[in-house]
Amino acid sequence: MIEVKNLVRTFNSGDRTIKPVNDVSFELEQGTLASIVGKSGSGKSTLLSLLGALDKPTSGDVAVNGVSLASMPDAKLTQYRRRDIGFVFQQFNLIPNLSAVDNVMLPMEFAGMRKAARLQRAKELLEQVQLVPEKHDRRINRLSGGEQQRVAIARALANEPKLILADEPTGNLDEQTGDHIIELLSALCRDHNTTILVVTHDRALANKTDRRFRLQQGRLTEEPVRNRATAAAAPV
Amino acid sequence: MSVLARSVGNAFRNKVRTAAVVAVLAVAIGLALAMLVANQAVGAKVQELNASVGTVLTVNPAGGQGFEGGGEPLTSEQAATATAVPNVSAVVGISSLRLRNAAEAAAQAAGGQTGPGGGQGVSGGQAAATLTTSLTAAVDAGTLGNRNQAANGTTGTTATQPVRSLPITATGIGAEVDTTGKALAITEGNGLGDYNAESTNALLGTTLAEKNGLAVGSTFTINDQTYTVAGLFDAGTTFGNNAVYVTLPTAQTLAGLPGELSSMIVTVDSLEHVEAAKAALQEALGTDKADVTQGQNLETAVSSLDSVKNISYIAFIAALGTAGLIILLIMVMLVRERRREIGVLKAIGAPNRTIGLQFVLEALVLAALGSAAGAVIAAFASSGIASALISTNTTTTAAATTGRGMPGGTGFPGGGPGGPFGGASQLLTSVTASASPDVIVAGIAAVFGVATIGALVPALLTARIRPIEVLRGE
Ligand SMILES: Nc1ncnc2c1ncn2[C@@H]1O[C@H](COP(=O)(O)OP(=O)(O)O)[C@@H](O)[C@H]1O
Ligand SMILES: [Mg+2]
C-alpha cells in the first residue's frame, strides 16, 4: 500500500519557479499495476524520483505501508531503496565498465546476499528479460540500448522489491520484447503481489494496466482504462 | 564481483591515466624514500662520528698548541675542579714528554747544530720538556721531516748530518688510557698498576718495542734512568705505537714539573650529558685558563652533517607531502568524474560506507602501485643521492680528524651509483638497519592515510547528496 499526500516539488530556475509535481495525491493497493502518462516535461520522472526516495518533496509526503518517507533518516532511506524499491531509469543508469551480470548482482551485494546465490539469481533474471546468455558477461557499454534496457529491468527486480518504479521501460524495445516485458511485469503483480508504477508513452502498455494516471502541468488525474478485462482481474 | 574487485577494476578503468598517476606518484614516493635513506645514512654517519668521540672531552691549556706551548699549564687543582663538575665520571691527568734518541742528540750537539731538530719546533711551554732516551723511534722522519731538518740545519753541515728519526712521545697517564681517553689495548705483559704513583715500569707501543728489539721485561733508559718494559700496547696507528706510557707522577718528575698537567681527559657519564658537561666544564675551568674540546674539530663536521640530515629529512617530508597531495587531487578528480555513478549506486541502495570503501580501496591500489614503483626508483636513486650527500662532507670530516683513524672515510656502504641490485640491497639494509624503521612505516602509512582521506571525504560528500541531483548531473 502506497499513499501519496499533497506532494509538491518545485524548482527554482532563475527568477521563475516551476512545479513539475503540484499537489499530487493518490493511493495504490499492493499488487496494482498502474501507469502514468503525460507529455514530455510534465513531471513524470520527477514524481517517480520522489516515490523512489531519490529526491525529497518540497512539501507533502509519501507513506509506504504506513511509514512516511519524510520521517526516515538517510540510512533508512538507503535501506528503503535497496529492499523495497526497484527503479528502472529512463537512461538505464547502469555501471558501464561492469558486465550485465555484475550490474544485476550489485543490489544483491548491497543486500548482503552470498556470491554464488546472487550470481545464480542474476543469470535467471537476465534470462527472464530475454538477454541471451552469451551477453551476460558482456560489458554494458558493449550492449545495445534495448539490451541495456533489459539489464536495467533485471537489476530492478534483483531484490524482489514490493514496489517497482519504471520510467519508460519499453521505450527502447522492439514491439515483441516490449510485449514480453509487459507480460513479465503483469506476472510479477499477479504472482508476487508487487506494486508497479510505470511511466509510459506506449498506449498498448497503458491499456494493459489496472489503473492509469495522467500528469499535466504537475497535476495528476486518473483516467479510465479501456481494457476492462485486465482491470477486472486485478484486486481493487 | 566484490567491492575489492570493483575497486581494482576501477583503478585500471582508464589505463593511460592510471599509468600517468602511478608514474607521478612513484617519482614522489621514490624521492621520499631516497631522502629517507639519505637521512638515515647521514644519521648513521653522525652517530658513528659521535661514538668515535664518545663521552670523552679533552681539556688543554687555553690557547695551548701541544708541544708548541701557549697558555698556562693545567694543574692538579684544576683536575679536582673538573672532577666536581656534574656528570663527569672520571678525570685523567696527562703529562706529555718528548724523547730524543741520546746518540742522535749527542751527534747533533757535536755537529754544532743549534735550535730545534727533527723539524719539530720545541719553542718552550708548559710541557715541552725534551729528554733523551736509549730508544730509537719506530717512525722515520720521512721526506717532510728530512726537508725540515735540512732547512733548520746550519748551512754546510747538511751533508754530514746523520739520518735522524722522529722524537718519541712519552706520556704520563693517570689511568690506563691513551691520550684520547681510550682504554689502552695491552697486547702483552701487564699494565702499570697504580698510575698515580712513581714507577720505573713503562708501556711501549708494539712497533717501538720491535724497532728497539725490546720485549716484556727488557729495559731501556730515559735521561739515564732505567725503565722496565711492563707491557706492550697496540694503539692501532703508526703514530700511536711510536709511544711510551709511564705513570703520571713519573712523567711529572722526569719533566721536573710536579703537579702540572699538559692536558686532561674528562669522561662524561653518558652521551646525552656530553654537551652540558662540556659547557659546565668550560665554565668551571674558565675560558681564559682552559680549552675544552670534544674530539678534534669533530663538531663542525658533525654539525654540517647534521644540517644535511635535516635537509634530507625536510626533503623526505616534502616529497611525501607531494605524494599525498597528488593522490588527494587525483581522488577528488575521480570522485567528481564518477558523481553520476555514485548516484546510481546510491539509487540502487548502496550504503555510504560501501561507496566510501570502494573509492578508498581504489585509492589504496593506486598508492600501492605508486609505492612499489617508487621503491624501485628509490633503489636506483638512493645510493647515488646518499653517497653524494655524504662524500662531500666526509672529506671535511676526514681532514678535520687527522690521526684519529676515522673508520671508513667514505663510510656509507654501497659503492656509488651501482646497479639496481646494489641499490635495492642498500635500500633494504639502510631501511632495516636504520635505528627507526618506524619512520618509513609512518611515511608509507601517511601516504596511505592521505589516500584514504582523499578518497573518503569527497566520496562521502558526494554520497550524502540526494541521488537525483547527481543523476541529473550530466
Ligand atoms: N533539477 C531541476 N531543476 C530545474 N528544473 C527541473 C529539474 N528537474 C526537472 N526540472 C524540470 O521539471 C519539469 C519536469 O521534468 P521531468 O519530470 O523530467 O518531466 P518528464 O519526465 O515528464 O518528461 C521539466 O520542465 C524539467 O525541465
Ligand atoms: Mg522523464
XYZ file of C-alpha atoms and ligand atoms in Angstrom:
738
model
C 0.000 0.000 0.000
C 1.420 3.314 -1.072
C -0.159 6.630 -0.108
C 0.805 9.916 -1.704
C -0.484 13.037 0.026
C -0.356 16.592 -1.340
C 3.024 16.010 -2.871
C 4.717 19.157 -4.206
C 8.127 19.537 -5.823
C 9.221 22.945 -7.041
C 12.363 24.023 -8.805
C 13.781 27.479 -8.962
C 15.264 28.235 -12.333
C 16.447 31.786 -12.284
C 13.656 34.039 -11.020
C 10.989 31.565 -12.147
C 9.554 28.788 -10.014
C 8.347 25.640 -11.759
C 6.180 22.990 -10.174
C 6.548 19.673 -12.041
C 4.717 17.988 -9.170
C 1.938 20.169 -7.869
C -0.256 18.866 -5.071
C -0.378 15.234 -6.177
C -2.363 12.763 -4.076
C -3.241 9.126 -4.796
C -3.217 5.671 -3.249
C -2.165 2.331 -4.719
C -3.098 -1.028 -3.237
C -0.338 -3.614 -3.007
C -0.148 -5.626 -6.241
C -1.550 -2.927 -8.514
C -0.102 -2.364 -11.963
C -0.545 1.331 -12.696
C 0.668 3.624 -15.426
C 1.365 7.336 -15.646
C 1.069 9.024 -18.989
C 1.700 12.598 -19.910
C 3.569 14.879 -22.224
C 7.285 15.224 -22.047
C 8.262 17.667 -19.318
C 5.002 17.173 -17.448
C 6.814 15.959 -14.315
C 6.533 12.165 -14.588
C 10.187 11.462 -13.858
C 10.168 13.988 -11.040
C 7.185 12.261 -9.422
C 8.813 8.844 -9.766
C 12.066 10.008 -8.152
C 10.067 11.330 -5.188
C 8.359 7.950 -4.788
C 11.728 6.162 -5.078
C 13.325 8.368 -2.397
C 15.873 9.668 -4.886
C 14.611 13.163 -4.201
C 12.819 14.924 -1.382
C 9.494 16.711 -1.866
C 9.159 20.413 -1.270
C 6.046 19.549 0.716
C 3.657 16.653 1.167
C 4.572 13.073 1.965
C 4.786 9.549 0.653
C 3.885 6.726 3.011
C 4.780 3.125 2.239
C 2.810 0.621 4.308
C 2.088 3.384 6.772
C 5.698 4.549 7.156
C 6.347 8.087 5.963
C 9.482 8.709 3.896
C 9.724 12.244 5.254
C 10.426 10.890 8.732
C 13.120 8.444 7.610
C 16.784 9.154 8.308
C 19.250 8.801 5.461
C 20.330 5.260 6.363
C 16.690 4.100 6.413
C 16.073 5.708 3.030
C 19.048 3.786 1.647
C 17.564 0.592 3.026
C 14.185 1.527 1.536
C 15.760 1.996 -1.908
C 17.657 -1.270 -1.570
C 14.887 -3.505 -0.229
C 11.542 -2.023 -1.123
C 12.106 -0.296 -4.449
C 13.174 -1.448 -7.866
C 13.918 1.528 -10.071
C 14.151 1.382 -13.852
C 15.647 4.645 -15.057
C 14.780 6.369 -18.265
C 18.516 6.491 -19.100
C 19.152 2.997 -17.639
C 21.935 4.234 -15.339
C 23.948 1.043 -15.460
C 27.629 0.917 -14.471
C 29.319 1.000 -17.884
C 32.543 -0.857 -17.087
C 30.803 -3.793 -15.413
C 29.254 -6.774 -17.150
C 25.496 -7.268 -17.426
C 25.530 -9.930 -14.746
C 27.697 -7.810 -12.413
C 25.254 -4.934 -12.761
C 22.322 -7.157 -11.833
C 24.280 -8.556 -8.874
C 25.017 -5.125 -7.378
C 21.756 -4.599 -5.415
C 22.044 -8.162 -4.084
C 25.614 -7.480 -2.980
C 24.428 -4.409 -1.096
C 21.707 -6.547 0.491
C 24.403 -8.959 1.697
C 23.421 -11.943 -0.438
C 26.129 -14.593 -0.892
C 28.083 -14.508 -4.098
C 27.022 -17.867 -5.549
C 23.369 -17.146 -4.810
C 23.437 -13.717 -6.391
C 25.250 -14.962 -9.482
C 22.598 -17.627 -9.995
C 19.727 -15.218 -9.460
C 21.303 -12.603 -11.745
C 21.554 -15.154 -14.545
C 17.937 -16.235 -14.031
C 16.738 -12.630 -14.118
C 18.689 -11.902 -17.304
C 17.079 -14.946 -18.899
C 13.659 -13.725 -17.793
C 14.210 -10.402 -19.567
C 15.418 -12.387 -22.577
C 19.047 -11.354 -22.679
C 20.879 -14.177 -24.440
C 23.384 -15.968 -22.158
C 26.377 -15.065 -24.370
C 25.768 -11.452 -23.448
C 25.518 -11.955 -19.682
C 29.230 -11.368 -19.213
C 29.490 -8.609 -21.735
C 30.278 -5.126 -20.527
C 27.362 -2.714 -20.522
C 28.967 -0.270 -22.928
C 29.111 -3.075 -25.499
C 25.366 -3.759 -25.347
C 22.663 -2.098 -27.451
C 20.115 0.310 -25.958
C 17.429 -2.386 -25.912
C 19.785 -4.853 -24.242
C 20.765 -2.286 -21.659
C 17.087 -1.618 -21.001
C 16.560 -5.304 -20.221
C 19.589 -5.399 -17.898
C 18.165 -2.343 -16.127
C 14.835 -4.131 -15.636
C 16.587 -7.266 -14.376
C 18.541 -5.155 -11.881
C 15.302 -3.558 -10.632
C 13.877 -6.995 -9.940
C 17.002 -8.251 -8.140
C 15.951 -7.847 -4.513
C 12.275 -8.739 -5.123
C 11.060 -5.233 -4.291
C 7.482 -4.506 -3.192
C 7.294 -1.522 -5.493
C 8.741 -1.212 -8.977
C 9.054 2.263 -10.441
C 9.777 2.128 -14.146
C 10.426 5.223 -16.240
C 9.519 4.360 -19.837
C 10.844 0.800 -19.627
C 9.735 -0.214 -23.116
C 10.798 2.982 -24.828
C 13.894 1.407 -26.356
C 12.490 -2.026 -27.046
C 11.018 -3.504 -30.199
C 7.340 -4.383 -30.018
C 7.909 -8.056 -29.318
C 10.343 -7.531 -26.445
C 8.191 -4.716 -25.148
C 5.218 -7.032 -25.023
C 7.274 -9.581 -23.201
C 8.363 -7.021 -20.618
C 4.742 -6.065 -20.069
C 3.878 -9.726 -19.570
C 6.716 -10.033 -17.104
C 5.568 -7.022 -15.096
C 1.945 -8.250 -15.074
C 3.090 -11.663 -13.895
C 5.053 -10.065 -11.053
C 1.928 -8.224 -9.922
C -0.109 -11.388 -10.056
C 2.354 -13.871 -8.610
C 4.425 -11.800 -6.208
C 1.873 -9.137 -5.305
C 4.304 -6.484 -6.489
C 3.036 -2.947 -6.972
C 4.189 -1.478 -10.253
C 4.051 2.137 -11.346
C 5.166 2.578 -14.902
C 5.637 5.799 -16.838
C 4.933 5.220 -20.491
C 4.088 6.704 -23.854
C 3.095 3.239 -25.032
C -0.694 3.087 -25.448
C -0.698 -0.689 -25.545
C 1.117 -0.846 -22.251
C -1.060 1.844 -20.680
C -4.132 -0.082 -21.682
C -2.907 -3.275 -20.066
C -2.536 -1.715 -16.617
C -5.026 -1.819 -13.773
C -5.095 1.937 -13.331
C -3.970 4.833 -15.452
C -2.979 8.343 -14.348
C -2.292 11.381 -16.431
C 0.114 14.077 -15.352
C -0.490 17.533 -16.783
C 1.495 20.531 -15.645
C 2.151 18.895 -12.323
C -1.447 17.860 -11.700
C -2.362 14.191 -11.524
C -5.710 12.869 -12.696
C -6.911 9.293 -13.063
C -8.309 8.079 -16.387
C -10.445 5.043 -17.056
C -8.572 2.107 -18.573
C -10.093 0.906 -21.861
C -9.124 -2.695 -21.447
C -11.635 -3.680 -18.760
C -10.660 -7.318 -18.832
C -7.241 -6.743 -17.269
C -8.657 -4.234 -14.826
C -11.305 -6.668 -13.635
C -8.706 -9.342 -12.941
C -6.826 -7.096 -10.543
C -7.838 -6.569 -6.939
C -9.084 -3.078 -6.267
C 32.210 -9.178 -8.139
C 33.067 -7.752 -4.742
C 33.834 -4.210 -3.633
C 37.538 -5.012 -3.838
C 37.333 -6.453 -7.334
C 35.290 -3.458 -8.416
C 37.834 -1.054 -6.937
C 40.761 -2.762 -8.604
C 38.816 -2.748 -11.848
C 38.082 0.949 -11.443
C 41.745 1.689 -10.743
C 42.544 0.388 -14.223
C 39.488 1.807 -15.954
C 41.477 4.473 -17.692
C 44.804 2.764 -18.250
C 46.654 5.740 -19.648
C 45.641 7.908 -16.753
C 46.394 5.188 -14.222
C 49.873 4.820 -15.693
C 50.422 8.575 -15.506
C 49.182 8.792 -11.935
C 51.305 5.847 -10.836
C 54.356 7.333 -12.559
C 53.996 10.707 -10.852
C 53.291 9.058 -7.509
C 56.282 6.785 -7.984
C 58.602 9.720 -8.551
C 57.361 11.479 -5.413
C 57.417 8.362 -3.255
C 60.741 7.269 -4.724
C 62.215 10.643 -3.886
C 60.784 10.438 -0.386
C 62.305 7.002 0.162
C 65.651 8.076 -1.273
C 65.651 11.064 1.050
C 64.824 8.821 3.962
C 67.686 6.527 3.076
C 69.985 9.522 2.738
C 68.732 10.863 6.044
C 69.454 7.607 7.768
C 72.807 7.194 6.112
C 73.826 10.640 7.298
C 72.319 9.906 10.704
C 74.387 6.749 10.948
C 77.449 8.739 9.965
C 76.772 11.334 12.647
C 76.280 8.619 15.208
C 79.492 6.973 14.121
C 81.329 10.261 14.480
C 79.801 10.902 17.869
C 80.563 7.385 19.012
C 84.147 7.777 17.880
C 84.414 10.848 20.038
C 82.374 9.091 22.640
C 81.872 10.600 26.027
C 85.387 11.913 26.254
C 86.313 15.574 26.485
C 89.827 16.873 26.219
C 90.985 19.812 28.327
C 94.026 21.711 27.111
C 95.559 24.900 28.460
C 93.760 27.884 26.944
C 95.390 28.629 23.615
C 97.720 25.674 24.082
C 99.214 24.160 20.970
C 100.632 20.966 22.468
C 104.389 20.963 22.278
C 104.335 24.380 20.707
C 103.337 25.661 24.088
C 100.987 28.516 24.688
C 98.814 29.246 27.690
C 99.441 28.398 31.296
C 99.834 24.732 32.254
C 96.963 22.911 33.855
C 97.254 21.942 37.472
C 96.142 19.190 39.805
C 93.731 21.682 41.380
C 92.049 22.113 38.027
C 91.760 18.350 37.763
C 89.966 18.406 41.115
C 87.688 21.201 39.850
C 86.886 19.155 36.767
C 86.080 16.109 38.877
C 83.474 18.144 40.754
C 81.559 19.094 37.566
C 78.199 17.285 37.345
C 78.086 14.193 35.123
C 81.846 13.964 34.981
C 82.686 10.370 35.808
C 86.479 10.459 35.503
C 89.319 12.887 35.060
C 92.672 11.589 33.924
C 95.670 13.860 34.024
C 98.197 13.649 31.222
C 101.741 14.859 31.159
C 103.466 14.709 27.800
C 107.175 14.488 27.231
C 109.250 14.184 24.136
C 112.107 11.793 23.973
C 115.050 12.105 21.641
C 117.480 9.355 20.939
C 120.529 10.011 23.165
C 123.096 9.070 20.488
C 121.457 11.319 17.872
C 121.260 14.176 20.339
C 124.963 13.799 21.093
C 125.862 13.667 17.416
C 123.814 16.744 16.768
C 125.463 18.625 19.588
C 128.861 17.573 18.251
C 127.886 18.811 14.796
C 127.436 22.216 16.332
C 123.852 22.326 15.449
C 121.683 24.684 17.381
C 117.997 25.129 17.577
C 115.315 22.598 17.345
C 115.942 19.433 15.430
C 113.765 16.980 13.654
C 111.637 19.679 12.226
C 109.662 19.754 15.420
C 109.807 23.198 16.841
C 110.051 22.900 20.581
C 109.767 26.511 21.485
C 109.158 26.189 25.130
C 105.941 25.875 27.058
C 104.488 24.074 29.936
C 105.112 20.502 28.964
C 107.713 20.786 26.352
C 110.456 19.080 28.233
C 112.609 17.127 25.806
C 114.501 14.255 27.299
C 116.949 11.720 25.987
C 116.367 8.020 25.721
C 118.059 4.869 24.591
C 115.101 4.169 22.333
C 115.057 4.799 18.599
C 111.814 5.988 17.094
C 109.889 3.500 15.027
C 108.901 6.182 12.546
C 111.331 7.588 10.017
C 111.416 11.319 9.615
C 110.204 10.858 6.094
C 110.621 13.263 3.227
C 108.905 16.064 5.077
C 110.896 15.579 8.258
C 114.244 15.468 6.435
C 113.362 18.534 4.399
C 112.531 20.395 7.601
C 115.741 19.249 9.217
C 117.751 20.395 6.235
C 116.084 23.762 6.324
C 116.797 24.112 10.020
C 120.314 22.833 9.819
C 123.372 25.027 9.673
C 124.467 25.642 6.138
C 127.221 23.375 5.002
C 126.711 20.678 7.521
C 123.773 19.025 5.801
C 125.976 16.545 4.021
C 127.400 15.181 7.220
C 124.098 15.034 9.056
C 123.123 11.560 10.131
C 119.704 10.270 9.144
C 117.510 11.028 12.100
C 114.270 9.628 13.317
C 111.330 11.490 14.791
C 111.032 12.081 18.512
C 109.157 9.594 20.611
C 106.202 10.676 22.671
C 106.334 9.676 26.321
C 103.129 10.258 28.173
C 102.451 10.176 31.844
C 98.942 8.945 32.319
C 96.768 8.939 35.429
C 94.871 5.862 34.262
C 95.264 3.088 31.743
C 94.076 5.177 28.793
C 95.754 6.727 25.780
C 95.942 10.453 25.127
C 92.476 10.420 23.592
C 90.941 8.753 26.633
C 90.571 5.361 25.007
C 91.490 2.358 27.128
C 94.919 1.062 26.211
C 94.903 -2.210 24.339
C 97.649 -4.094 26.106
C 98.715 -6.974 23.901
C 101.476 -8.407 26.036
C 102.543 -8.156 29.670
C 100.681 -6.046 32.206
C 99.635 -2.501 32.886
C 101.456 -0.178 35.254
C 99.293 -0.886 38.302
C 98.881 2.356 40.221
C 99.055 5.108 37.646
C 99.264 7.765 40.328
C 102.481 6.542 41.880
C 106.022 6.830 40.599
C 107.291 3.684 38.983
C 110.151 2.512 36.813
C 107.814 0.443 34.696
C 106.704 1.594 31.270
C 104.403 0.541 28.453
C 105.718 0.507 24.902
C 103.932 0.605 21.595
C 104.367 -2.617 19.658
C 106.257 -1.107 16.745
C 108.551 0.902 19.029
C 109.383 -2.231 21.003
C 110.014 -4.157 17.812
C 112.239 -1.445 16.374
C 114.369 -1.491 19.526
C 114.317 -5.265 19.953
C 112.557 -4.977 23.297
C 110.108 -7.426 24.875
C 108.241 -7.515 28.170
C 110.906 -7.447 30.917
C 113.539 -5.660 28.771
C 114.968 -2.372 29.941
C 115.719 0.996 28.364
C 116.666 4.404 29.684
C 115.134 7.842 29.823
C 117.541 10.511 30.999
C 119.894 7.769 32.261
C 117.166 6.294 34.452
C 116.479 2.650 33.671
C 112.893 1.604 32.972
C 111.474 -1.876 32.568
C 109.000 -2.759 29.841
C 105.935 -3.943 31.793
C 103.720 -4.394 28.778
C 103.181 -3.707 25.096
C 100.169 -1.992 23.667
C 98.695 -1.597 20.226
C 97.168 1.807 19.555
C 96.194 0.805 16.053
C 98.132 3.600 14.353
C 101.793 4.029 13.497
C 101.874 7.336 15.310
C 100.136 5.904 18.339
C 102.517 2.947 18.519
C 105.634 5.125 18.485
C 104.985 5.959 22.102
C 105.894 5.210 25.667
C 103.500 5.415 28.584
C 104.642 5.889 32.149
C 102.677 6.790 35.249
C 101.670 10.419 35.662
C 103.957 11.188 38.627
C 106.895 9.562 36.821
C 106.407 11.869 33.842
C 105.939 14.898 36.076
C 109.180 14.096 37.895
C 111.031 13.499 34.633
C 109.830 16.850 33.367
C 110.665 18.474 36.670
C 107.161 19.861 36.830
C 105.302 18.130 39.640
C 101.582 18.980 39.825
C 101.435 20.224 36.258
C 99.408 18.611 33.536
C 99.697 19.083 29.805
C 96.101 18.028 29.336
C 93.209 16.279 30.991
C 90.961 13.577 29.666
C 87.495 14.029 31.097
C 84.969 11.249 30.758
C 81.290 12.132 30.926
C 78.849 9.551 32.283
C 76.642 9.397 29.143
C 76.461 10.672 25.568
C 73.413 12.806 26.298
C 75.280 14.695 29.006
C 78.363 15.411 26.923
C 77.081 18.702 25.586
C 76.011 20.024 29.001
C 79.048 18.681 30.807
C 81.313 20.278 28.247
C 79.729 23.676 28.848
C 79.818 23.211 32.620
C 83.438 22.140 32.496
C 84.421 25.132 30.392
C 82.557 27.361 32.842
C 84.207 25.774 35.883
C 87.736 25.982 34.478
C 87.348 29.395 32.884
C 87.754 30.207 29.204
C 90.976 32.051 29.889
C 92.502 29.018 31.582
C 91.422 26.002 29.600
C 90.039 24.878 26.254
C 87.531 22.072 26.441
C 87.122 20.186 23.187
C 85.226 17.179 22.057
C 87.450 15.206 19.790
C 89.300 17.258 17.255
C 87.157 19.750 15.398
C 84.626 16.998 15.003
C 81.815 19.274 15.993
C 81.970 21.246 12.771
C 81.898 18.050 10.757
C 79.039 16.709 12.817
C 77.091 19.924 12.593
C 77.491 20.148 8.821
C 76.392 16.542 8.544
C 73.528 17.342 10.869
C 72.350 20.078 8.555
C 72.469 17.655 5.625
C 70.455 15.284 7.772
C 67.889 17.974 8.459
C 67.680 18.969 4.808
C 67.184 15.381 3.713
C 64.509 14.975 6.364
C 62.708 18.071 5.144
C 63.019 16.771 1.574
C 61.583 13.454 2.747
C 58.584 15.185 4.306
C 58.144 17.444 1.282
C 58.277 14.556 -1.194
C 55.869 12.599 0.957
C 53.589 15.617 1.155
C 53.727 15.898 -2.630
C 52.775 12.238 -2.966
C 49.889 12.825 -0.588
C 48.773 15.900 -2.493
C 48.898 14.053 -5.825
C 46.753 11.225 -4.581
C 44.403 13.663 -2.865
C 43.828 15.659 -6.048
C 43.517 12.525 -8.181
C 40.872 11.119 -5.890
C 38.965 14.396 -5.779
C 39.053 14.370 -9.580
C 37.997 10.721 -9.833
C 35.102 11.196 -7.453
C 33.917 14.256 -9.382
C 34.131 12.327 -12.600
C 32.067 9.480 -11.178
C 29.440 11.534 -9.419
C 26.762 10.027 -11.566
C 27.950 6.524 -10.802
C 27.862 7.306 -7.104
C 24.287 8.491 -7.642
C 23.392 5.207 -9.362
C 24.947 3.156 -6.558
C 23.025 5.237 -4.027
C 19.795 4.889 -6.021
C 20.007 1.110 -6.063
C 20.618 1.023 -2.326
C 24.378 1.140 -1.741
C 25.149 2.277 1.804
C 27.503 5.253 2.076
C 30.172 3.080 3.675
C 30.213 0.771 0.657
C 30.678 3.714 -1.677
C 33.379 5.148 0.593
C 35.127 1.792 0.829
C 35.089 1.333 -2.926
C 36.874 4.623 -3.536
C 39.275 4.116 -0.626
C 40.297 0.732 -1.999
C 40.781 2.255 -5.414
C 42.982 4.980 -3.928
C 44.976 2.384 -1.984
C 45.531 0.369 -5.154
C 46.958 3.499 -6.795
C 49.041 4.321 -3.708
C 50.353 0.759 -3.506
C 51.323 0.755 -7.177
C 52.952 4.154 -6.741
C 54.834 2.963 -3.652
C 56.055 -0.188 -5.367
C 57.244 1.728 -8.413
C 58.641 4.402 -6.073
C 60.645 1.785 -4.197
C 62.190 0.694 -7.480
C 63.046 4.296 -8.306
C 64.468 4.782 -4.816
C 66.568 1.645 -5.207
C 68.129 3.194 -8.288
C 68.442 6.686 -6.926
C 69.232 6.379 -3.234
C 72.790 5.101 -3.452
C 73.731 7.987 -5.700
C 71.939 10.558 -3.603
C 73.236 9.248 -0.276
C 76.845 8.958 -1.364
C 76.684 12.372 -2.990
C 75.336 13.844 0.231
C 77.883 12.156 2.460
C 81.103 12.031 0.479
C 81.372 15.802 0.187
C 81.042 16.004 3.926
C 83.254 13.105 4.876
C 86.128 14.734 3.055
C 85.884 17.586 5.515
C 85.446 15.152 8.331
C 88.470 13.089 7.444
C 90.590 16.209 7.131
C 89.357 17.522 10.425
C 90.161 14.368 12.283
C 93.673 13.517 11.207
C 95.269 10.749 13.151
C 92.026 9.687 14.719
C 91.606 6.909 12.213
C 88.036 7.623 11.258
C 86.506 4.332 10.347
C 85.752 4.257 6.656
C 86.495 7.632 5.124
C 83.664 7.417 2.619
C 81.714 5.420 5.106
C 78.342 4.755 3.595
C 78.121 1.269 2.147
C 77.016 0.700 -1.366
C 79.866 1.692 -3.609
C 78.423 4.567 -5.535
C 75.597 4.501 -8.022
C 75.700 0.771 -8.548
C 73.125 -1.246 -10.377
C 69.568 -1.734 -9.235
C 70.562 -4.724 -7.154
C 73.197 -2.842 -5.219
C 70.647 -0.061 -4.860
C 67.882 -2.377 -3.743
C 70.023 -4.163 -1.209
C 71.318 -0.842 0.014
C 67.764 0.414 0.346
C 66.888 -2.697 2.272
C 69.932 -2.607 4.525
C 69.692 1.041 5.284
C 65.984 0.730 5.901
C 66.207 -2.406 8.005
C 69.412 -1.389 9.730
C 68.104 2.065 10.465
C 67.531 2.887 14.075
C 63.922 3.811 13.340
C 62.206 1.686 10.702
C 59.037 3.185 12.114
C 59.867 6.344 10.170
C 59.423 4.548 6.875
C 56.355 2.744 8.166
C 54.985 6.072 9.311
C 55.821 7.647 5.963
C 54.108 4.972 3.893
C 51.252 4.920 6.378
C 50.959 8.681 5.905
C 50.694 8.292 2.122
C 48.072 5.579 2.532
C 46.338 7.668 5.166
C 46.203 10.674 2.872
C 44.983 8.403 0.069
C 42.257 7.072 2.341
C 41.121 10.503 3.436
C 41.480 11.894 -0.085
C 39.137 9.190 -1.351
C 36.788 9.006 1.592
C 35.976 12.651 2.083
C 34.884 13.534 -1.474
C 33.173 10.138 -1.934
C 31.143 10.540 1.233
C 30.338 14.170 0.472
C 29.028 13.065 -2.910
C 27.186 10.094 -1.460
C 25.411 12.336 1.007
C 23.599 14.420 -1.565
C 20.283 13.262 -2.987
C 20.856 10.687 -5.718
C 18.669 12.558 -8.204
C 20.914 15.610 -8.070
C 23.965 13.646 -9.156
C 21.994 11.524 -11.607
C 20.654 14.585 -13.360
C 24.173 15.997 -13.354
C 25.368 15.385 -16.903
N 16.689 19.938 -11.069
C 15.838 20.635 -11.829
N 15.935 21.969 -11.872
C 15.097 22.685 -12.622
N 14.122 22.163 -13.340
C 13.959 20.828 -13.359
C 14.823 19.997 -12.594
N 14.438 18.697 -12.784
C 13.383 18.748 -13.642
N 13.121 20.009 -13.961
C 12.024 20.466 -14.842
O 10.819 19.894 -14.381
C 10.000 19.579 -15.459
C 9.580 18.122 -15.404
O 10.662 17.299 -15.725
P 10.537 15.718 -15.774
O 9.943 15.258 -14.503
O 11.813 15.144 -16.184
O 9.475 15.553 -16.967
P 9.037 14.215 -17.740
O 9.753 13.073 -17.121
O 7.571 14.187 -17.558
O 9.422 14.435 -19.130
C 10.745 19.916 -16.730
O 10.331 21.163 -17.189
C 12.179 19.987 -16.251
O 12.893 20.900 -17.032
Mg 11.086 11.688 -17.915
